[in-house]
PDB file of C-alpha atoms in Angstrom:
ATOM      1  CA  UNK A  67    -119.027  66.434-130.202  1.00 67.00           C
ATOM      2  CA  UNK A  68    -121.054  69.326-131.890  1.00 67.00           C
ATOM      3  CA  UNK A  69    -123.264  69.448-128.668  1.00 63.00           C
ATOM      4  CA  UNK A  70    -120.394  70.196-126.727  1.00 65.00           C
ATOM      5  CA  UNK A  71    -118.673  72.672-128.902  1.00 66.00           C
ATOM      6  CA  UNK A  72    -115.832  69.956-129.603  1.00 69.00           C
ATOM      7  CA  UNK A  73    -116.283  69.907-132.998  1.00 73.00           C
ATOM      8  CA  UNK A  74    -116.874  73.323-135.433  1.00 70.00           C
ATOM      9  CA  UNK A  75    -116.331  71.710-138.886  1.00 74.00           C
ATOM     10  CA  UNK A  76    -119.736  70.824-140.996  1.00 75.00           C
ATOM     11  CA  UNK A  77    -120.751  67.344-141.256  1.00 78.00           C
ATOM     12  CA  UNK A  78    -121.284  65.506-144.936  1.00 81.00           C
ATOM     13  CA  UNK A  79    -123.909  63.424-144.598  1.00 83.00           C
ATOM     14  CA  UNK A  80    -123.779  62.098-147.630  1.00 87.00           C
ATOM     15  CA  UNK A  81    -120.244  60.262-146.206  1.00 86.00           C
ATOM     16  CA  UNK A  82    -119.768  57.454-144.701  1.00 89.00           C
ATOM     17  CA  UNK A  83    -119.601  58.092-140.466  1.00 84.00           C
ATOM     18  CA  UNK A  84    -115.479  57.667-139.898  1.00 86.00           C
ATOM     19  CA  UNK A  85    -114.709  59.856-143.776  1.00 87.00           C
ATOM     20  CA  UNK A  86    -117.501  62.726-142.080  1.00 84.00           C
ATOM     21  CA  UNK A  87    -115.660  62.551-139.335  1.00 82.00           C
ATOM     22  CA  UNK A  88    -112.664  63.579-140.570  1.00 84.00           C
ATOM     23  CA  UNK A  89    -113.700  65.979-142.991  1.00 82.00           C
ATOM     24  CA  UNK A  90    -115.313  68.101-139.879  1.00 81.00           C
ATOM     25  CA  UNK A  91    -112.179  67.897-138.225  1.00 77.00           C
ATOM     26  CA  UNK A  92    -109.672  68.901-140.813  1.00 79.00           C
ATOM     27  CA  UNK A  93    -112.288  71.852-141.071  1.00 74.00           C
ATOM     28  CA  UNK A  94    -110.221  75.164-140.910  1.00 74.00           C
ATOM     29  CA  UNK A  95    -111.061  78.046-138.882  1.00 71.00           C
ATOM     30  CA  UNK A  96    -111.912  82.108-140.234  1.00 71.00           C
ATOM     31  CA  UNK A  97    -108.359  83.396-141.373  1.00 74.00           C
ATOM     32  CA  UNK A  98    -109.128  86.196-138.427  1.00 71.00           C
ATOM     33  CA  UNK A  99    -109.179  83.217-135.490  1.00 73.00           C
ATOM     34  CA  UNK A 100    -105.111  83.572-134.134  1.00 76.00           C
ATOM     35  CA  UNK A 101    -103.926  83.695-130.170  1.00 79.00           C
ATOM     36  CA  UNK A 102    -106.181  85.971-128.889  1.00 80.00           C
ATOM     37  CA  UNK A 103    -109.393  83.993-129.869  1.00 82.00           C
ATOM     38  CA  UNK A 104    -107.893  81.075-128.005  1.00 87.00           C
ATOM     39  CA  UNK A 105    -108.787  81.923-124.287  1.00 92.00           C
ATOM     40  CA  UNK A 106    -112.290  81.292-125.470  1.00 90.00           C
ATOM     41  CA  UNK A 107    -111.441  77.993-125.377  1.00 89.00           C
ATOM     42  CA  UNK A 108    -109.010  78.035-122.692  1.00 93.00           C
ATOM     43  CA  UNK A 109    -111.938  78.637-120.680  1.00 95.00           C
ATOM     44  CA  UNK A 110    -113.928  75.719-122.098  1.00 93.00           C
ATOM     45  CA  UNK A 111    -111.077  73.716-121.653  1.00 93.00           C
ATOM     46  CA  UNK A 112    -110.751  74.811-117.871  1.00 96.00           C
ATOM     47  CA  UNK A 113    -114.581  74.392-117.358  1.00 95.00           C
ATOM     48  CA  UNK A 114    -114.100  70.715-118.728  1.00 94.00           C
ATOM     49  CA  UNK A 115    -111.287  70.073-116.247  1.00 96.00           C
ATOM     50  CA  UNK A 116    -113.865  71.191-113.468  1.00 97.00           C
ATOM     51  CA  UNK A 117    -116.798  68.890-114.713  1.00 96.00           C
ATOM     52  CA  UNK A 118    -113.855  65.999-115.056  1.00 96.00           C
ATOM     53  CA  UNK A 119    -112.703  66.715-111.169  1.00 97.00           C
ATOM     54  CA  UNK A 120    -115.905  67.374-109.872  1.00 96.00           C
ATOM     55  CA  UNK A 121    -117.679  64.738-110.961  1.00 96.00           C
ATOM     56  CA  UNK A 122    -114.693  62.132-109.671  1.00 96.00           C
ATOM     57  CA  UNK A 123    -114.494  64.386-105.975  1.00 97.00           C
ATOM     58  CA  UNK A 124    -118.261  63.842-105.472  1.00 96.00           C
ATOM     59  CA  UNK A 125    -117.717  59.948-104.892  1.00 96.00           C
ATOM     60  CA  UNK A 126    -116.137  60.706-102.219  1.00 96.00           C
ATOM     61  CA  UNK A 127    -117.664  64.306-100.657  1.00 97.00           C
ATOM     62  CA  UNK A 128    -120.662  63.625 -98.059  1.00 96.00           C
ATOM     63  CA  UNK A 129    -122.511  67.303 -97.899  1.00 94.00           C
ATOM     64  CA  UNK A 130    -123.352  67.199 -94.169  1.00 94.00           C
ATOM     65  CA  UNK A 131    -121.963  69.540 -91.452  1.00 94.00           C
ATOM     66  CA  UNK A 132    -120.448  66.599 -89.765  1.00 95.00           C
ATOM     67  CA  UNK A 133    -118.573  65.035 -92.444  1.00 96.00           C
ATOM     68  CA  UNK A 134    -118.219  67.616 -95.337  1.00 96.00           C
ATOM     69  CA  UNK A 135    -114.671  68.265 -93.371  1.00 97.00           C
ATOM     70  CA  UNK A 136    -113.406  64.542 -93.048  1.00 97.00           C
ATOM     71  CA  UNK A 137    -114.529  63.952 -96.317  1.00 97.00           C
ATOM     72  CA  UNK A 138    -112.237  66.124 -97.837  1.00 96.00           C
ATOM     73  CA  UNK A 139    -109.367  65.246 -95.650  1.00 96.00           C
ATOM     74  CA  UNK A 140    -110.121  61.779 -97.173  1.00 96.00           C
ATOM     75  CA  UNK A 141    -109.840  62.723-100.620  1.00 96.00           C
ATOM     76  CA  UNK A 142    -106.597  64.167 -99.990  1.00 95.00           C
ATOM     77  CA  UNK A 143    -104.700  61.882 -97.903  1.00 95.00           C
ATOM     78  CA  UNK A 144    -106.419  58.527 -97.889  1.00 94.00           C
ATOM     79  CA  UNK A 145    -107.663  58.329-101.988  1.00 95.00           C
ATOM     80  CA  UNK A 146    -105.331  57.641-104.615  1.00 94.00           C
ATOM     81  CA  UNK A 147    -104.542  60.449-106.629  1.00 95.00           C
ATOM     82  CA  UNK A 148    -107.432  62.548-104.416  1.00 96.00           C
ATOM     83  CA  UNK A 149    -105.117  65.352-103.920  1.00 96.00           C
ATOM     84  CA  UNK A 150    -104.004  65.978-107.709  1.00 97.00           C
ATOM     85  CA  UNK A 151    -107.560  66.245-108.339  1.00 96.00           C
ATOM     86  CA  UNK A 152    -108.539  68.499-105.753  1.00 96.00           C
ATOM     87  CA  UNK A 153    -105.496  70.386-106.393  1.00 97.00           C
ATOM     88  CA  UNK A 154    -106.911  70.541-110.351  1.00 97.00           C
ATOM     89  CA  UNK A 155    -110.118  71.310-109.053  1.00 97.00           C
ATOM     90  CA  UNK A 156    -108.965  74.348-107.109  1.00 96.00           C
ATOM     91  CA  UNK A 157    -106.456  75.801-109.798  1.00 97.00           C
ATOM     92  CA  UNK A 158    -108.888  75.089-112.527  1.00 97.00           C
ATOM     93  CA  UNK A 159    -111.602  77.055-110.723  1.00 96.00           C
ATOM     94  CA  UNK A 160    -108.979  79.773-110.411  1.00 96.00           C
ATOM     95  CA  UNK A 161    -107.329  79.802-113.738  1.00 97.00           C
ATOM     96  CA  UNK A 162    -110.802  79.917-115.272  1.00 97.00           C
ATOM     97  CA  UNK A 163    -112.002  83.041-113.959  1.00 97.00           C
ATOM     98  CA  UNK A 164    -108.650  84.743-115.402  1.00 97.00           C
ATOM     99  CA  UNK A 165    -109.339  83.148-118.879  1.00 96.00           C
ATOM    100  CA  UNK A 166    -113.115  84.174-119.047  1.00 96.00           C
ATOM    101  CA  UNK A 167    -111.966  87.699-118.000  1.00 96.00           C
ATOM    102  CA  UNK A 168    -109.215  87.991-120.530  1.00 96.00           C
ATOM    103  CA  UNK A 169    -111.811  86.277-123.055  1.00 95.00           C
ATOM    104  CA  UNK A 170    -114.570  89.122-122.768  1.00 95.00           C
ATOM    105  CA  UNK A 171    -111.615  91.421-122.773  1.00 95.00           C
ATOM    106  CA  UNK A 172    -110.640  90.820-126.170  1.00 92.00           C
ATOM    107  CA  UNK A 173    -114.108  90.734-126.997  1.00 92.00           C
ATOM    108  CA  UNK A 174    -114.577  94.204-125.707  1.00 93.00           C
ATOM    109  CA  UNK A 175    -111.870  95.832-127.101  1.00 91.00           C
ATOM    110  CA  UNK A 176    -111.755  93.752-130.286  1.00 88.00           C
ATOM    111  CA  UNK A 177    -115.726  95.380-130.504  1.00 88.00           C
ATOM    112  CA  UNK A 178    -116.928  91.834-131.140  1.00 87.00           C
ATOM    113  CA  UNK A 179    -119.759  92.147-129.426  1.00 89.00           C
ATOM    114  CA  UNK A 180    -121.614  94.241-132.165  1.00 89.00           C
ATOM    115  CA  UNK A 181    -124.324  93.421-134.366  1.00 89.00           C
ATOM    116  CA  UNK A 182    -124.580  90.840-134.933  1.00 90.00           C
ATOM    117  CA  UNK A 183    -123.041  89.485-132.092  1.00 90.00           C
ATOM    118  CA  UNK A 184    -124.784  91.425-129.174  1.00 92.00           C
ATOM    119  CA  UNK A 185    -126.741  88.259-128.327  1.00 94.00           C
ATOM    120  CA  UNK A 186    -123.593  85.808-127.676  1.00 93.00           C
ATOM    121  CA  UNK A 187    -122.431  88.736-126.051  1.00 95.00           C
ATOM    122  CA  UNK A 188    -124.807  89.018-123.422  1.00 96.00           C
ATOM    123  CA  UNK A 189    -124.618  85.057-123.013  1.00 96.00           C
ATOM    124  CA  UNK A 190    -121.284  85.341-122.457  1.00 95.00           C
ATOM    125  CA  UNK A 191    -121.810  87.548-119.556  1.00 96.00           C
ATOM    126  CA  UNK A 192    -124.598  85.191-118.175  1.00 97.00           C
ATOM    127  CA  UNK A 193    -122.019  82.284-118.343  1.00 97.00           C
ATOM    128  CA  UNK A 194    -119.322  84.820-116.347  1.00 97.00           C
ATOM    129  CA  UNK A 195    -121.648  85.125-113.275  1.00 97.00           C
ATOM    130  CA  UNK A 196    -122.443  81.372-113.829  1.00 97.00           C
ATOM    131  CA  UNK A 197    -118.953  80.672-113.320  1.00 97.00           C
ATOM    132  CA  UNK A 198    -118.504  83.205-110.382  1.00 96.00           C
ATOM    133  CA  UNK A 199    -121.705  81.403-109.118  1.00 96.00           C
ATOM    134  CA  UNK A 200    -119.845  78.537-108.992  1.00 97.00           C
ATOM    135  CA  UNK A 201    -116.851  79.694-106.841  1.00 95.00           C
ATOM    136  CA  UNK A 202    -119.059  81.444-104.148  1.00 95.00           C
ATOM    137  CA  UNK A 203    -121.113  78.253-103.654  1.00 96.00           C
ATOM    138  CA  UNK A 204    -117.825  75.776-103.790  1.00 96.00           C
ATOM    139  CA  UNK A 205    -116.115  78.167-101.492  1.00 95.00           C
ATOM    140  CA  UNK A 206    -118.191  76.602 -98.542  1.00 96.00           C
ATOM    141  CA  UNK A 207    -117.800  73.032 -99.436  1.00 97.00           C
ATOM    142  CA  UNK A 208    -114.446  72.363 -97.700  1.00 96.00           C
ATOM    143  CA  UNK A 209    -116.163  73.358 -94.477  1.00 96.00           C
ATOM    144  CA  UNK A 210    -113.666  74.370 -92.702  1.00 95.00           C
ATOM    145  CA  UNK A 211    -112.733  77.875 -90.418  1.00 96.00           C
ATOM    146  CA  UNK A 212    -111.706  79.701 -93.620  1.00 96.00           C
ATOM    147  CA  UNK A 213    -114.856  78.826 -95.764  1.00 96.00           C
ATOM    148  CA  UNK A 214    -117.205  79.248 -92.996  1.00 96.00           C
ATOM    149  CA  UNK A 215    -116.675  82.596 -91.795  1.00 96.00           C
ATOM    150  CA  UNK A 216    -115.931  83.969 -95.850  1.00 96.00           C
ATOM    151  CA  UNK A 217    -119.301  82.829 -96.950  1.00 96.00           C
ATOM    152  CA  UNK A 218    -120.367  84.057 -93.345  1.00 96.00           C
ATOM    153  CA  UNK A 219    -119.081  87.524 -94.063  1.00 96.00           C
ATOM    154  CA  UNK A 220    -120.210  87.127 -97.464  1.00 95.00           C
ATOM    155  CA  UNK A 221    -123.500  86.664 -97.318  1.00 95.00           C
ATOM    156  CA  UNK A 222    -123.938  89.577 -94.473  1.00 95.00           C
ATOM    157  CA  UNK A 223    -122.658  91.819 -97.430  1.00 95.00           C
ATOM    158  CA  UNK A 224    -124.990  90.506-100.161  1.00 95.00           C
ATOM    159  CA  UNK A 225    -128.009  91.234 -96.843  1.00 94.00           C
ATOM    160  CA  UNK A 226    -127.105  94.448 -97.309  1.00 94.00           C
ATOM    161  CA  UNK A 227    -128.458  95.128-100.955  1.00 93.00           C
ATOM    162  CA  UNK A 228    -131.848  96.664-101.054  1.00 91.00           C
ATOM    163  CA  UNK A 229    -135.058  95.322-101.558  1.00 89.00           C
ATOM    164  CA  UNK A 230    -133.918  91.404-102.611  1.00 93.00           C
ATOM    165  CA  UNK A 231    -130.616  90.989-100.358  1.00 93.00           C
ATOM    166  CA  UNK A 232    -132.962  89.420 -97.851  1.00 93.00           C
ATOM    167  CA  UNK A 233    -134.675  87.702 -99.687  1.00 95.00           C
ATOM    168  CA  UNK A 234    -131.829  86.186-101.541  1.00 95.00           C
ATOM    169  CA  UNK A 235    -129.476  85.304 -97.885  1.00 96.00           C
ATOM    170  CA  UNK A 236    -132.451  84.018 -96.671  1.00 95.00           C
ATOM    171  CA  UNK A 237    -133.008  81.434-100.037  1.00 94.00           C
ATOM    172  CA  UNK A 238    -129.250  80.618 -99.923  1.00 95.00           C
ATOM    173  CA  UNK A 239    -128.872  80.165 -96.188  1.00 95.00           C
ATOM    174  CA  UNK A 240    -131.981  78.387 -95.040  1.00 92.00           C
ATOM    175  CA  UNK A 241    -131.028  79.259 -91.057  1.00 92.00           C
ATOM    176  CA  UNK A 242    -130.601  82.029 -88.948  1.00 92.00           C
ATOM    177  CA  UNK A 243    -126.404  81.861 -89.261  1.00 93.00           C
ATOM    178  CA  UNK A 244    -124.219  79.453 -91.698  1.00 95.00           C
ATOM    179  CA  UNK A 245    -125.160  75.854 -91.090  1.00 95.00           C
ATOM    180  CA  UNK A 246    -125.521  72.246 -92.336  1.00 95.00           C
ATOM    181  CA  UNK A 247    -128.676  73.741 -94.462  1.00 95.00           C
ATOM    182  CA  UNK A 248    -126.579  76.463 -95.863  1.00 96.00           C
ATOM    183  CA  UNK A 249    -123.987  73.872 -96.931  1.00 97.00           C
ATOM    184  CA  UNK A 250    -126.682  71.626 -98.399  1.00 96.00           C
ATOM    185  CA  UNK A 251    -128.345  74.394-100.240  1.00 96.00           C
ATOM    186  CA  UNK A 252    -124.608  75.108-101.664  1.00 97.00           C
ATOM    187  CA  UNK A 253    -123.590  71.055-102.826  1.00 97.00           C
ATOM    188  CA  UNK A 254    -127.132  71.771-104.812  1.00 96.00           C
ATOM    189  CA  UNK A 255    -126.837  74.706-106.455  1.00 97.00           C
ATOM    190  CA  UNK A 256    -123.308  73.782-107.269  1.00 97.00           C
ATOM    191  CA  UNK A 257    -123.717  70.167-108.586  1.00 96.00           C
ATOM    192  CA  UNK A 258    -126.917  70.413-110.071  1.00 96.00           C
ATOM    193  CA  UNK A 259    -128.614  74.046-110.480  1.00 97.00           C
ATOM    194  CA  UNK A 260    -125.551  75.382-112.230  1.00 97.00           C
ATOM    195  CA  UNK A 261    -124.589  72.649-114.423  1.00 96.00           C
ATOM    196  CA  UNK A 262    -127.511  72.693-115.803  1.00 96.00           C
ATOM    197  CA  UNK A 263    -127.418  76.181-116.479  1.00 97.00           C
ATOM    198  CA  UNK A 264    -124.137  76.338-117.853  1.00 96.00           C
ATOM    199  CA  UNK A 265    -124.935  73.420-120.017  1.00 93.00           C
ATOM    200  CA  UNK A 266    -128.036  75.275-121.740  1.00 94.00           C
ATOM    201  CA  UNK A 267    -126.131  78.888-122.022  1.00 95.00           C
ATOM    202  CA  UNK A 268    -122.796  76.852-123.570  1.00 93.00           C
ATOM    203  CA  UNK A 269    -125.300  75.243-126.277  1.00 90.00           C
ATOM    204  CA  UNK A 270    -126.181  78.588-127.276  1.00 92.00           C
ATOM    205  CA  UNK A 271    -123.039  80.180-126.965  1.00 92.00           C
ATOM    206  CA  UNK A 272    -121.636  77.812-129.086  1.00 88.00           C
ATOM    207  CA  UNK A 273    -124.582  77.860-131.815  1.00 85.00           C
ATOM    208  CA  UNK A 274    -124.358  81.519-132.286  1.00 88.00           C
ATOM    209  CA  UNK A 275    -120.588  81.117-132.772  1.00 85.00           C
ATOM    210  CA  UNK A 276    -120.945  78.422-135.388  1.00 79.00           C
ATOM    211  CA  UNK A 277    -123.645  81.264-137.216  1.00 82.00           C
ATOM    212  CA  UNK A 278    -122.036  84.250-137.448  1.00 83.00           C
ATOM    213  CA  UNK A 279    -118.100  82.816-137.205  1.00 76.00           C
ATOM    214  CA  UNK A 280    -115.114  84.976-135.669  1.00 78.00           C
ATOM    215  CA  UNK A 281    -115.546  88.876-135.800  1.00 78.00           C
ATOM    216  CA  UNK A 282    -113.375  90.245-138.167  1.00 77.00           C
ATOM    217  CA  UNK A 283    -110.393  92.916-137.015  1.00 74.00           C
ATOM    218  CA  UNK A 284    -111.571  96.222-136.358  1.00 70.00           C
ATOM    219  CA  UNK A 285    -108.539  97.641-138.827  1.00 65.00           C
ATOM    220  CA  UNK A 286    -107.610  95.476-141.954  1.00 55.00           C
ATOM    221  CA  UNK A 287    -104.046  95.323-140.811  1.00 50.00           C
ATOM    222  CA  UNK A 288    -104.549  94.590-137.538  1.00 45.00           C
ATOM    223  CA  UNK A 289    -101.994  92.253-135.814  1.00 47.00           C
ATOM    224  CA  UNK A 290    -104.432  89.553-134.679  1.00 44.00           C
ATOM    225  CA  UNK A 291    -105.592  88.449-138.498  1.00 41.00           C
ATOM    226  CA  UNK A 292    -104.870  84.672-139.007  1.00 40.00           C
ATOM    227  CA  UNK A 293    -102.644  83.497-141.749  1.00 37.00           C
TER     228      UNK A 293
END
């Protein structure tokens, strides 16, 4: 539960497992955590729901140009329960690029990202392009008219930058135009590449949170100190 940021309280050791337990759990937060530090884990929440959904939508997804678009017609109309979770899949993806946003907001503005908090700052902003990573390369898995020509138009604009945009449409598209490589190359960077790097930034994002706590207010009355 540590591992996955679950679980913030210390652990006594010297305690039987199930009392340890719940010692770490009745473990109370900085007096300065209220509201505003909660979209922090709004997001994690949200990413959670995404792992949950994604994992149980893979079963059933076949990455191939010919049946990426049945596939998902399946899920939703011929699995039990497929459409509530691609429709959680979908809203989760969406809801948790509003709660990251509104997360390094109040970590902005709140001047949390100081000393000595500039390092989980900068992870934090590695785990925001993670997650936008994520939507660009899920965008094309549906494979239908609307996916195709967005990541089409897409990836013309991202040609455009100088020196790497070649490079990089080139990596990500693996043909001349959009095709079943291109949607291959996606499923793979979406269901394995990222994960992975989520998974590792998280760990540390959630390590240098446990070591230097919540960042104070800015002003000693401010409205967001905790009871």
């Amino acid at each position: 539960l540590r591992f996955v940021g679950l679980l913030y309280g210390p652990i006594d050791t010297g305690l039987p497992i199930d009392q340890a337990f719940r010692k770490s759990l009745h473990h109370r937060l900085s007096r300065y955590a209220g509201w505003k530090q909660a979209f922090g884990g709004i997001t994690y929440l949200l990413f959670m729901v995404l792992v949950v959904t994604g994992v149980l939508l893979s079963f059933y997804y076949r990455p191939s140009a010919e049946e990426a678009y049945q596939s998902v017609q399946n899920v939703v109309s011929g699995v039990t329960f497929g459409w509530l979770m691609r429709d959680a899949h979908v809203w989760a993806a969406n809801l948790v690029v509003v709660a990251a946003l509104v997360h390094m907001a109040r970590v902005f503005f709140g001047a949390a990202y100081k000393p000595p908090r500039e390092t989980n700052w900068l992870v934090g902003l590695l785990l925001l392009f993670v997650i936008f990573a994520f939507g660009a390369t899920g965008y094309l898995l549906p494979w239908d008219q609307w996916a195709y020509w967005t990541v089409t138009e897409g990836l013309a604009i991202v040609g455009r930058a100088p020196l790497v945009g070649g490079a990089v449409v080139e990596l990500l598209r693996g043909d001349p135009v959009v095709s079943g490589a291109t949607l291959s190359r996606f499923f793979a960077i979406h269901v394995i590449v990222l994960p992975w790097v989520a998974l590792g930034l998280l760990v540390l994002h959630f390590t240098l949170v446990r070591k230097h706590g919540v960042a104070p207010p800015t002003r000693p009355d401010a409205d967001d100190v905790g009871p």
